[in-house]
Amino acid sequence: MTVEDIRKILGAKVLVGEEHLSEEVKSACGSDMMSDVLAYSKDHSVLLTGLCNPQVVRTAEMLDIVCIVFVRGKKPDEAMLQMAAERGIILLSTGHRMFSACGMLYEAGLHGGAI
Amino acid sequence: MDVITFHYTISPDDFTRAGEASSDVKSKLKKMGVTPEAVRKVAIAMYEGEINMVIHAKGGEITVHISTERIEMVLEDVGPGIPDIDLAMQAGYSTAPDAVRSLGFGAGMGLPNMKKYSDEMEIHTVIGEGTTIRMVVNL
């Protein structure tokens, strides 16, 4: 699915990267622990997280993560928005909680990818 | 054969900036045309190491040597040292304080991830003086 599909499913707001919404996403990872994301995340994936600090964007950068979805209405600060914009990473924000947001994407056909 | 070397000083207690060196290495490797798989391995392994230097030590120095055959990363910190390396290598074992966990790290995956994403890894540690980790990713 594309990031635009994810945006629609989650009713999410685009914070950064409006111009990249047609990018394809193949798997997803939901976690607040960045070390776990670094251990298990796959290529071309989307990261769902309730953690909101610059290391979330850094982690995404290291893994070539296409898009970060902040759950529970978390709002990154200006420095994070700028970091993401410079790296071409899309940032979305949704009011849904982690469990619900992951479930909605899973139901729509986006899976975690093979272990 | 030519070896290109990059050097970085990692400042302690600046969690916001942790990862800048890894980010710089990643973009340099990409520009050099290194395969995406190798770039990814180097980026993750070095980033975990860099985070560790900020969380556990008082910063340190990272030197990266790039040749046509391999990328070698040497991370030298001034820190407490690792009392039990086997224990520290176990996935899930962590001595990080709760404050670090609330920042998204300290899950006990740092050293295991560094080993997972590098082709060679050596740890040299002296209690009370510091730790040097050498990692190699083959090209």
Tab-separated table of N, CA, C and O in Angstrom, chain B residues 15-128:
chain	number	residue	atom	x	y	z
B	15	PHE	N	22.100	13.838	24.026
B	15	PHE	CA	21.306	12.776	23.424
B	15	PHE	C	20.677	13.219	22.102
B	15	PHE	O	20.549	12.432	21.170
B	16	THR	N	20.320	14.477	22.008
B	16	THR	CA	19.676	14.993	20.800
B	16	THR	C	20.570	14.842	19.578
B	16	THR	O	20.114	14.557	18.487
B	17	ARG	N	21.876	15.029	19.796
B	17	ARG	CA	22.805	14.984	18.662
B	17	ARG	C	23.374	13.595	18.403
B	17	ARG	O	24.054	13.389	17.393
B	18	ALA	N	23.108	12.665	19.299
B	18	ALA	CA	23.627	11.303	19.105
B	18	ALA	C	23.112	10.746	17.793
B	18	ALA	O	21.936	10.852	17.488
B	19	GLY	N	24.025	10.195	17.011
B	19	GLY	CA	23.633	9.641	15.721
B	19	GLY	C	24.090	10.496	14.556
B	19	GLY	O	24.021	10.071	13.404
B	20	GLU	N	24.598	11.695	14.844
B	20	GLU	CA	25.043	12.578	13.760
B	20	GLU	C	26.213	11.979	12.982
B	20	GLU	O	26.278	12.086	11.757
B	21	ALA	N	27.130	11.331	13.704
B	21	ALA	CA	28.288	10.721	13.037
B	21	ALA	C	27.832	9.581	12.127
B	21	ALA	O	28.259	9.485	10.971
B	22	SER	N	26.941	8.751	12.644
B	22	SER	CA	26.435	7.622	11.847
B	22	SER	C	25.695	8.116	10.615
B	22	SER	O	25.804	7.548	9.527
B	23	SER	N	24.940	9.168	10.804
B	23	SER	CA	24.196	9.779	9.706
B	23	SER	C	25.150	10.259	8.613
B	23	SER	O	24.932	10.045	7.420
B	24	ASP	N	26.255	10.888	9.047
B	24	ASP	CA	27.245	11.404	8.104
B	24	ASP	C	27.931	10.260	7.345
B	24	ASP	O	28.102	10.330	6.118
B	25	VAL	N	28.277	9.204	8.067
B	25	VAL	CA	28.919	8.045	7.424
B	25	VAL	C	27.963	7.416	6.418
B	25	VAL	O	28.341	7.077	5.296
B	26	LYS	N	26.709	7.299	6.819
B	26	LYS	CA	25.711	6.690	5.936
B	26	LYS	C	25.611	7.455	4.613
B	26	LYS	O	25.640	6.866	3.541
B	27	SER	N	25.521	8.778	4.704
B	27	SER	CA	25.367	9.541	3.462
B	27	SER	C	26.650	9.509	2.624
B	27	SER	O	26.602	9.485	1.397
B	28	LYS	N	27.821	9.450	3.288
B	28	LYS	CA	29.081	9.356	2.537
B	28	LYS	C	29.175	8.024	1.786
B	28	LYS	O	29.575	7.979	0.626
B	29	LEU	N	28.801	6.934	2.468
B	29	LEU	CA	28.867	5.602	1.845
B	29	LEU	C	27.925	5.506	0.649
B	29	LEU	O	28.254	4.919	-0.378
B	30	LYS	N	26.745	6.085	0.829
B	30	LYS	CA	25.757	6.095	-0.264
B	30	LYS	C	26.340	6.785	-1.488
B	30	LYS	O	26.254	6.292	-2.608
B	31	LYS	N	26.975	7.952	-1.247
B	31	LYS	CA	27.562	8.725	-2.350
B	31	LYS	C	28.696	7.973	-3.030
B	31	LYS	O	28.960	8.130	-4.208
B	32	MET	N	29.400	7.138	-2.227
B	32	MET	CA	30.512	6.362	-2.791
B	32	MET	C	30.029	5.175	-3.602
B	32	MET	O	30.836	4.463	-4.197
B	33	GLY	N	28.728	4.907	-3.558
B	33	GLY	CA	28.187	3.799	-4.329
B	33	GLY	C	28.283	2.450	-3.640
B	33	GLY	O	28.212	1.400	-4.285
B	34	VAL	N	28.464	2.461	-2.314
B	34	VAL	CA	28.473	1.206	-1.546
B	34	VAL	C	27.061	0.598	-1.600
B	34	VAL	O	26.068	1.322	-1.628
B	35	THR	N	26.965	-0.734	-1.649
B	35	THR	CA	25.660	-1.391	-1.789
B	35	THR	C	24.722	-1.009	-0.634
B	35	THR	O	25.172	-0.861	0.503
B	36	PRO	N	23.417	-0.880	-0.939
B	36	PRO	CA	22.451	-0.504	0.100
B	36	PRO	C	22.488	-1.437	1.319
B	36	PRO	O	22.348	-0.980	2.446
B	37	GLU	N	22.717	-2.718	1.075
B	37	GLU	CA	22.744	-3.670	2.191
B	37	GLU	C	23.911	-3.370	3.141
B	37	GLU	O	23.758	-3.371	4.363
B	38	ALA	N	25.091	-3.097	2.581
B	38	ALA	CA	26.255	-2.789	3.413
B	38	ALA	C	26.072	-1.445	4.124
B	38	ALA	O	26.435	-1.299	5.294
B	39	VAL	N	25.493	-0.477	3.430
B	39	VAL	CA	25.255	0.844	4.037
B	39	VAL	C	24.351	0.689	5.256
B	39	VAL	O	24.597	1.253	6.324
B	40	ARG	N	23.309	-0.135	5.084
B	40	ARG	CA	22.346	-0.354	6.153
B	40	ARG	C	23.013	-1.008	7.364
B	40	ARG	O	22.800	-0.606	8.509
B	41	LYS	N	23.853	-2.015	7.091
B	41	LYS	CA	24.541	-2.714	8.183
B	41	LYS	C	25.457	-1.764	8.959
B	41	LYS	O	25.443	-1.729	10.188
B	42	VAL	N	26.235	-0.982	8.229
B	42	VAL	CA	27.157	-0.034	8.867
B	42	VAL	C	26.369	1.001	9.669
B	42	VAL	O	26.705	1.301	10.824
B	43	ALA	N	25.300	1.519	9.063
B	43	ALA	CA	24.518	2.579	9.712
B	43	ALA	C	23.932	2.097	11.035
B	43	ALA	O	24.052	2.770	12.062
B	44	ILE	N	23.334	0.911	11.025
B	44	ILE	CA	22.693	0.409	12.245
B	44	ILE	C	23.731	0.074	13.316
B	44	ILE	O	23.601	0.474	14.475
B	45	ALA	N	24.787	-0.642	12.909
B	45	ALA	CA	25.811	-1.048	13.877
B	45	ALA	C	26.480	0.173	14.515
B	45	ALA	O	26.661	0.248	15.734
B	46	MET	N	26.814	1.161	13.689
B	46	MET	CA	27.513	2.340	14.207
B	46	MET	C	26.585	3.207	15.057
B	46	MET	O	26.984	3.743	16.097
B	47	TYR	N	25.330	3.317	14.639
B	47	TYR	CA	24.358	4.122	15.376
B	47	TYR	C	24.138	3.555	16.779
B	47	TYR	O	24.127	4.300	17.766
B	48	GLU	N	23.998	2.243	16.887
B	48	GLU	CA	23.833	1.612	18.207
B	48	GLU	C	25.070	1.897	19.071
B	48	GLU	O	24.956	2.184	20.254
B	49	GLY	N	26.248	1.811	18.454
B	49	GLY	CA	27.487	2.068	19.180
B	49	GLY	C	27.565	3.514	19.638
B	49	GLY	O	27.971	3.806	20.764
B	50	GLU	N	27.161	4.403	18.762
B	50	GLU	CA	27.203	5.834	19.069
B	50	GLU	C	26.241	6.157	20.224
B	50	GLU	O	26.592	6.903	21.145
B	51	ILE	N	25.055	5.574	20.173
B	51	ILE	CA	24.081	5.763	21.257
B	51	ILE	C	24.669	5.248	22.579
B	51	ILE	O	24.572	5.912	23.614
B	52	ASN	N	25.298	4.086	22.533
B	52	ASN	CA	25.920	3.528	23.743
B	52	ASN	C	26.963	4.462	24.333
B	52	ASN	O	27.081	4.592	25.539
B	53	MET	N	27.750	5.108	23.448
B	53	MET	CA	28.805	6.002	23.929
B	53	MET	C	28.220	7.200	24.671
B	53	MET	O	28.819	7.735	25.591
B	54	VAL	N	27.015	7.604	24.268
B	54	VAL	CA	26.363	8.736	24.926
B	54	VAL	C	25.654	8.286	26.211
B	54	VAL	O	25.725	8.958	27.235
B	55	ILE	N	24.996	7.105	26.132
B	55	ILE	CA	24.231	6.617	27.284
B	55	ILE	C	25.139	6.145	28.420
B	55	ILE	O	24.932	6.464	29.578
B	56	HIS	N	26.133	5.330	28.062
B	56	HIS	CA	26.914	4.632	29.088
B	56	HIS	C	28.265	5.267	29.388
B	56	HIS	O	28.833	5.045	30.443
B	57	ALA	N	28.816	6.000	28.420
B	57	ALA	CA	30.176	6.515	28.608
B	57	ALA	C	30.169	8.046	28.533
B	57	ALA	O	29.134	8.661	28.334
B	58	LYS	N	31.336	8.606	28.666
B	58	LYS	CA	31.448	10.070	28.570
B	58	LYS	C	31.871	10.433	27.156
B	58	LYS	O	32.857	11.135	26.950
B	59	GLY	N	31.143	9.913	26.189
B	59	GLY	CA	31.471	10.171	24.795
B	59	GLY	C	32.727	9.422	24.382
B	59	GLY	O	33.140	8.485	25.058
B	60	GLY	N	33.323	9.841	23.284
B	60	GLY	CA	34.532	9.178	22.815
B	60	GLY	C	34.846	9.530	21.382
B	60	GLY	O	34.440	10.585	20.889
B	61	GLU	N	35.570	8.621	20.739
B	61	GLU	CA	36.023	8.869	19.366
B	61	GLU	C	35.601	7.701	18.477
B	61	GLU	O	35.681	6.543	18.889
B	62	ILE	N	35.187	8.023	17.263
B	62	ILE	CA	34.890	6.963	16.289
B	62	ILE	C	35.742	7.194	15.048
B	62	ILE	O	35.803	8.312	14.516
B	63	THR	N	36.426	6.147	14.622
B	63	THR	CA	37.198	6.215	13.388
B	63	THR	C	36.646	5.169	12.421
B	63	THR	O	36.403	4.028	12.814
B	64	VAL	N	36.419	5.591	11.185
B	64	VAL	CA	35.880	4.681	10.177
B	64	VAL	C	36.879	4.592	9.025
B	64	VAL	O	37.285	5.610	8.470
B	65	HIS	N	37.297	3.370	8.714
B	65	HIS	CA	38.220	3.138	7.598
B	65	HIS	C	37.461	2.439	6.481
B	65	HIS	O	36.846	1.398	6.704
B	66	ILE	N	37.527	3.008	5.290
B	66	ILE	CA	36.786	2.429	4.167
B	66	ILE	C	37.761	2.014	3.066
B	66	ILE	O	38.562	2.826	2.584
B	67	SER	N	37.719	0.754	2.690
B	67	SER	CA	38.505	0.288	1.544
B	67	SER	C	37.550	-0.379	0.561
B	67	SER	O	36.346	-0.415	0.801
B	68	THR	N	38.068	-0.932	-0.517
B	68	THR	CA	37.167	-1.570	-1.486
B	68	THR	C	36.647	-2.903	-0.963
B	68	THR	O	35.680	-3.444	-1.479
B	69	GLU	N	37.311	-3.441	0.049
B	69	GLU	CA	36.907	-4.757	0.570
B	69	GLU	C	36.081	-4.725	1.839
B	69	GLU	O	35.322	-5.632	2.126
B	70	ARG	N	36.289	-3.683	2.635
B	70	ARG	CA	35.640	-3.683	3.949
B	70	ARG	C	35.477	-2.283	4.524
B	70	ARG	O	36.174	-1.345	4.130
B	71	ILE	N	34.564	-2.187	5.477
B	71	ILE	CA	34.414	-0.958	6.246
B	71	ILE	C	34.678	-1.328	7.693
B	71	ILE	O	34.045	-2.234	8.235
B	72	GLU	N	35.666	-0.657	8.269
B	72	GLU	CA	36.024	-0.937	9.660
B	72	GLU	C	35.663	0.250	10.524
B	72	GLU	O	36.014	1.383	10.195
B	73	MET	N	34.954	-0.015	11.620
B	73	MET	CA	34.590	1.056	12.554
B	73	MET	C	35.265	0.784	13.887
B	73	MET	O	35.156	-0.323	14.412
B	74	VAL	N	35.962	1.786	14.428
B	74	VAL	CA	36.577	1.633	15.746
B	74	VAL	C	35.980	2.691	16.667
B	74	VAL	O	36.078	3.888	16.411
B	75	LEU	N	35.308	2.216	17.714
B	75	LEU	CA	34.629	3.115	18.651
B	75	LEU	C	35.339	3.043	19.994
B	75	LEU	O	35.358	1.993	20.632
B	76	GLU	N	35.961	4.151	20.387
B	76	GLU	CA	36.700	4.186	21.652
B	76	GLU	C	36.013	5.137	22.612
B	76	GLU	O	35.890	6.330	22.305
B	77	ASP	N	35.575	4.616	23.748
B	77	ASP	CA	34.942	5.534	24.703
B	77	ASP	C	35.747	5.658	25.982
B	77	ASP	O	36.617	4.850	26.290
B	78	VAL	N	35.445	6.741	26.708
B	78	VAL	CA	35.981	6.921	28.045
B	78	VAL	C	34.795	6.655	28.969
B	78	VAL	O	33.904	7.477	29.097
B	79	GLY	N	34.766	5.457	29.513
B	79	GLY	CA	33.580	5.101	30.290
B	79	GLY	C	33.882	4.107	31.379
B	79	GLY	O	35.048	3.873	31.713
B	80	PRO	N	32.835	3.515	31.916
B	80	PRO	CA	32.998	2.616	33.074
B	80	PRO	C	33.553	1.242	32.721
B	80	PRO	O	33.954	0.500	33.606
B	81	GLY	N	33.562	0.899	31.415
B	81	GLY	CA	33.952	-0.454	31.022
B	81	GLY	C	32.786	-1.416	31.213
B	81	GLY	O	31.775	-1.069	31.822
B	82	ILE	N	32.928	-2.615	30.644
B	82	ILE	CA	31.858	-3.622	30.729
B	82	ILE	C	32.340	-4.762	31.619
B	82	ILE	O	33.265	-5.486	31.243
B	83	PRO	N	31.743	-4.927	32.831
B	83	PRO	CA	32.226	-5.950	33.765
B	83	PRO	C	32.083	-7.372	33.235
B	83	PRO	O	32.958	-8.211	33.450
B	84	ASP	N	30.979	-7.674	32.554
B	84	ASP	CA	30.741	-9.040	32.077
B	84	ASP	C	30.249	-8.970	30.632
B	84	ASP	O	29.070	-8.722	30.378
B	85	ILE	N	31.169	-9.182	29.693
B	85	ILE	CA	30.829	-9.014	28.273
B	85	ILE	C	29.782	-10.035	27.823
B	85	ILE	O	28.851	-9.696	27.101
B	86	ASP	N	29.904	-11.293	28.276
B	86	ASP	CA	28.930	-12.315	27.875
B	86	ASP	C	27.514	-11.915	28.279
B	86	ASP	O	26.565	-12.080	27.524
B	87	LEU	N	27.405	-11.387	29.486
B	87	LEU	CA	26.097	-10.953	29.987
B	87	LEU	C	25.587	-9.764	29.163
B	87	LEU	O	24.424	-9.707	28.762
B	88	ALA	N	26.492	-8.808	28.885
B	88	ALA	CA	26.107	-7.616	28.115
B	88	ALA	C	25.678	-7.962	26.692
B	88	ALA	O	24.874	-7.253	26.083
B	89	MET	N	26.198	-9.081	26.183
B	89	MET	CA	25.852	-9.501	24.821
B	89	MET	C	24.498	-10.196	24.747
B	89	MET	O	23.968	-10.416	23.661
B	90	GLN	N	23.934	-10.553	25.894
B	90	GLN	CA	22.621	-11.223	25.887
B	90	GLN	C	21.514	-10.240	25.523
B	90	GLN	O	21.426	-9.165	26.098
B	91	ALA	N	20.682	-10.666	24.558
B	91	ALA	CA	19.562	-9.807	24.162
B	91	ALA	C	18.653	-9.574	25.363
B	91	ALA	O	18.255	-10.512	26.040
B	92	GLY	N	18.359	-8.327	25.631
B	92	GLY	CA	17.441	-7.998	26.720
B	92	GLY	C	18.137	-7.587	28.002
B	92	GLY	O	17.516	-7.017	28.891
B	93	TYR	N	19.462	-7.859	28.112
B	93	TYR	CA	20.181	-7.435	29.318
B	93	TYR	C	20.615	-5.981	29.159
B	93	TYR	O	21.227	-5.611	28.167
B	94	SER	N	20.260	-5.162	30.156
B	94	SER	CA	20.618	-3.751	30.072
B	94	SER	C	20.905	-3.176	31.444
B	94	SER	O	20.287	-3.562	32.432
B	95	THR	N	21.873	-2.258	31.503
B	95	THR	CA	22.139	-1.549	32.756
B	95	THR	C	21.724	-0.091	32.626
B	95	THR	O	22.017	0.734	33.486
B	96	ALA	N	21.037	0.228	31.513
B	96	ALA	CA	20.649	1.628	31.288
B	96	ALA	C	19.609	2.069	32.310
B	96	ALA	O	18.732	1.301	32.682
B	97	PRO	N	19.723	3.311	32.785
B	97	PRO	CA	18.737	3.816	33.737
B	97	PRO	C	17.365	4.034	33.076
B	97	PRO	O	17.281	4.121	31.852
B	98	ASP	N	16.324	4.120	33.891
B	98	ASP	CA	14.961	4.303	33.377
B	98	ASP	C	14.833	5.539	32.486
B	98	ASP	O	14.066	5.553	31.530
B	99	ALA	N	15.606	6.566	32.815
B	99	ALA	CA	15.541	7.806	32.027
B	99	ALA	C	15.897	7.525	30.568
B	99	ALA	O	15.329	8.115	29.651
B	100	VAL	N	16.831	6.607	30.361
B	100	VAL	CA	17.246	6.252	29.005
B	100	VAL	C	16.168	5.433	28.311
B	100	VAL	O	15.876	5.609	27.131
B	101	ARG	N	15.535	4.537	29.079
B	101	ARG	CA	14.460	3.716	28.512
B	101	ARG	C	13.298	4.579	28.034
B	101	ARG	O	12.681	4.295	27.017
B	102	SER	N	13.023	5.639	28.759
B	102	SER	CA	11.921	6.510	28.342
B	102	SER	C	12.259	7.261	27.058
B	102	SER	O	11.404	7.844	26.419
B	103	LEU	N	13.540	7.227	26.666
B	103	LEU	CA	13.956	7.858	25.409
B	103	LEU	C	13.951	6.869	24.241
B	103	LEU	O	14.265	7.210	23.116
B	104	GLY	N	13.617	5.606	24.536
B	104	GLY	CA	13.484	4.611	23.464
B	104	GLY	C	14.672	3.675	23.320
B	104	GLY	O	14.742	2.886	22.399
B	105	PHE	N	15.619	3.782	24.275
B	105	PHE	CA	16.785	2.891	24.231
B	105	PHE	C	16.921	2.163	25.564
B	105	PHE	O	16.098	2.329	26.437
B	106	GLY	N	17.953	1.329	25.678
B	106	GLY	CA	18.125	0.592	26.920
B	106	GLY	C	17.263	-0.651	26.979
B	106	GLY	O	16.867	-1.104	28.042
B	107	ALA	N	16.948	-1.218	25.794
B	107	ALA	CA	16.162	-2.453	25.747
B	107	ALA	C	17.074	-3.679	25.823
B	107	ALA	O	16.611	-4.806	25.762
B	108	GLY	N	18.368	-3.427	25.929
B	108	GLY	CA	19.306	-4.546	25.963
B	108	GLY	C	19.534	-5.147	24.589
B	108	GLY	O	19.844	-6.323	24.453
B	109	MET	N	19.358	-4.333	23.557
B	109	MET	CA	19.530	-4.821	22.185
B	109	MET	C	20.721	-4.173	21.482
B	109	MET	O	21.044	-4.531	20.355
B	110	GLY	N	21.365	-3.217	22.137
B	110	GLY	CA	22.449	-2.467	21.494
B	110	GLY	C	23.599	-3.344	21.027
B	110	GLY	O	23.881	-3.435	19.834
B	111	LEU	N	24.265	-4.014	21.970
B	111	LEU	CA	25.400	-4.873	21.596
B	111	LEU	C	24.960	-6.048	20.707
B	111	LEU	O	25.628	-6.330	19.709
B	112	PRO	N	23.838	-6.734	21.031
B	112	PRO	CA	23.386	-7.801	20.116
B	112	PRO	C	23.131	-7.288	18.696
B	112	PRO	O	23.476	-7.960	17.719
B	113	ASN	N	22.562	-6.104	18.572
B	113	ASN	CA	22.339	-5.529	17.238
B	113	ASN	C	23.660	-5.247	16.531
B	113	ASN	O	23.790	-5.448	15.325
B	114	MET	N	24.638	-4.732	17.290
B	114	MET	CA	25.950	-4.424	16.685
B	114	MET	C	26.592	-5.705	16.142
B	114	MET	O	27.185	-5.704	15.072
B	115	LYS	N	26.439	-6.795	16.876
B	115	LYS	CA	26.993	-8.077	16.430
B	115	LYS	C	26.220	-8.608	15.218
B	115	LYS	O	26.814	-9.081	14.247
B	116	LYS	N	24.898	-8.456	15.284
B	116	LYS	CA	24.031	-8.958	14.218
B	116	LYS	C	24.336	-8.288	12.873
B	116	LYS	O	24.322	-8.924	11.828
B	117	TYR	N	24.604	-6.984	12.912
B	117	TYR	CA	24.776	-6.240	11.666
B	117	TYR	C	26.231	-6.083	11.228
B	117	TYR	O	26.497	-5.446	10.226
B	118	SER	N	27.187	-6.646	11.999
B	118	SER	CA	28.573	-6.573	11.540
B	118	SER	C	29.075	-7.987	11.239
B	118	SER	O	28.537	-8.965	11.745
B	119	ASP	N	30.102	-8.079	10.398
B	119	ASP	CA	30.643	-9.391	10.043
B	119	ASP	C	31.723	-9.830	11.032
B	119	ASP	O	32.002	-11.009	11.176
B	120	GLU	N	32.353	-8.854	11.669
B	120	GLU	CA	33.332	-9.146	12.730
B	120	GLU	C	33.120	-8.140	13.830
B	120	GLU	O	32.854	-6.972	13.554
B	121	MET	N	33.260	-8.572	15.082
B	121	MET	CA	33.178	-7.607	16.185
B	121	MET	C	34.091	-8.040	17.319
B	121	MET	O	34.088	-9.205	17.700
B	122	GLU	N	34.896	-7.102	17.807
B	122	GLU	CA	35.778	-7.377	18.946
B	122	GLU	C	35.542	-6.316	19.997
B	122	GLU	O	35.406	-5.133	19.672
B	123	ILE	N	35.510	-6.743	21.254
B	123	ILE	CA	35.339	-5.784	22.355
B	123	ILE	C	36.566	-5.856	23.256
B	123	ILE	O	36.964	-6.938	23.671
B	124	HIS	N	37.148	-4.700	23.512
B	124	HIS	CA	38.252	-4.631	24.463
B	124	HIS	C	37.826	-3.649	25.545
B	124	HIS	O	37.491	-2.498	25.249
B	125	THR	N	37.785	-4.109	26.785
B	125	THR	CA	37.262	-3.219	27.818
B	125	THR	C	38.119	-3.265	29.082
B	125	THR	O	38.634	-4.321	29.454
B	126	VAL	N	38.316	-2.107	29.690
B	126	VAL	CA	39.045	-2.014	30.950
B	126	VAL	C	38.158	-1.265	31.939
B	126	VAL	O	37.742	-0.129	31.676
B	127	ILE	N	37.850	-1.933	33.054
B	127	ILE	CA	36.961	-1.333	34.047
B	127	ILE	C	37.532	-0.006	34.550
B	127	ILE	O	38.697	0.076	34.913
B	128	GLY	N	36.696	1.001	34.532
B	128	GLY	CA	37.101	2.311	35.033
B	128	GLY	C	37.860	3.150	34.010
B	128	GLY	O	38.149	4.318	34.254
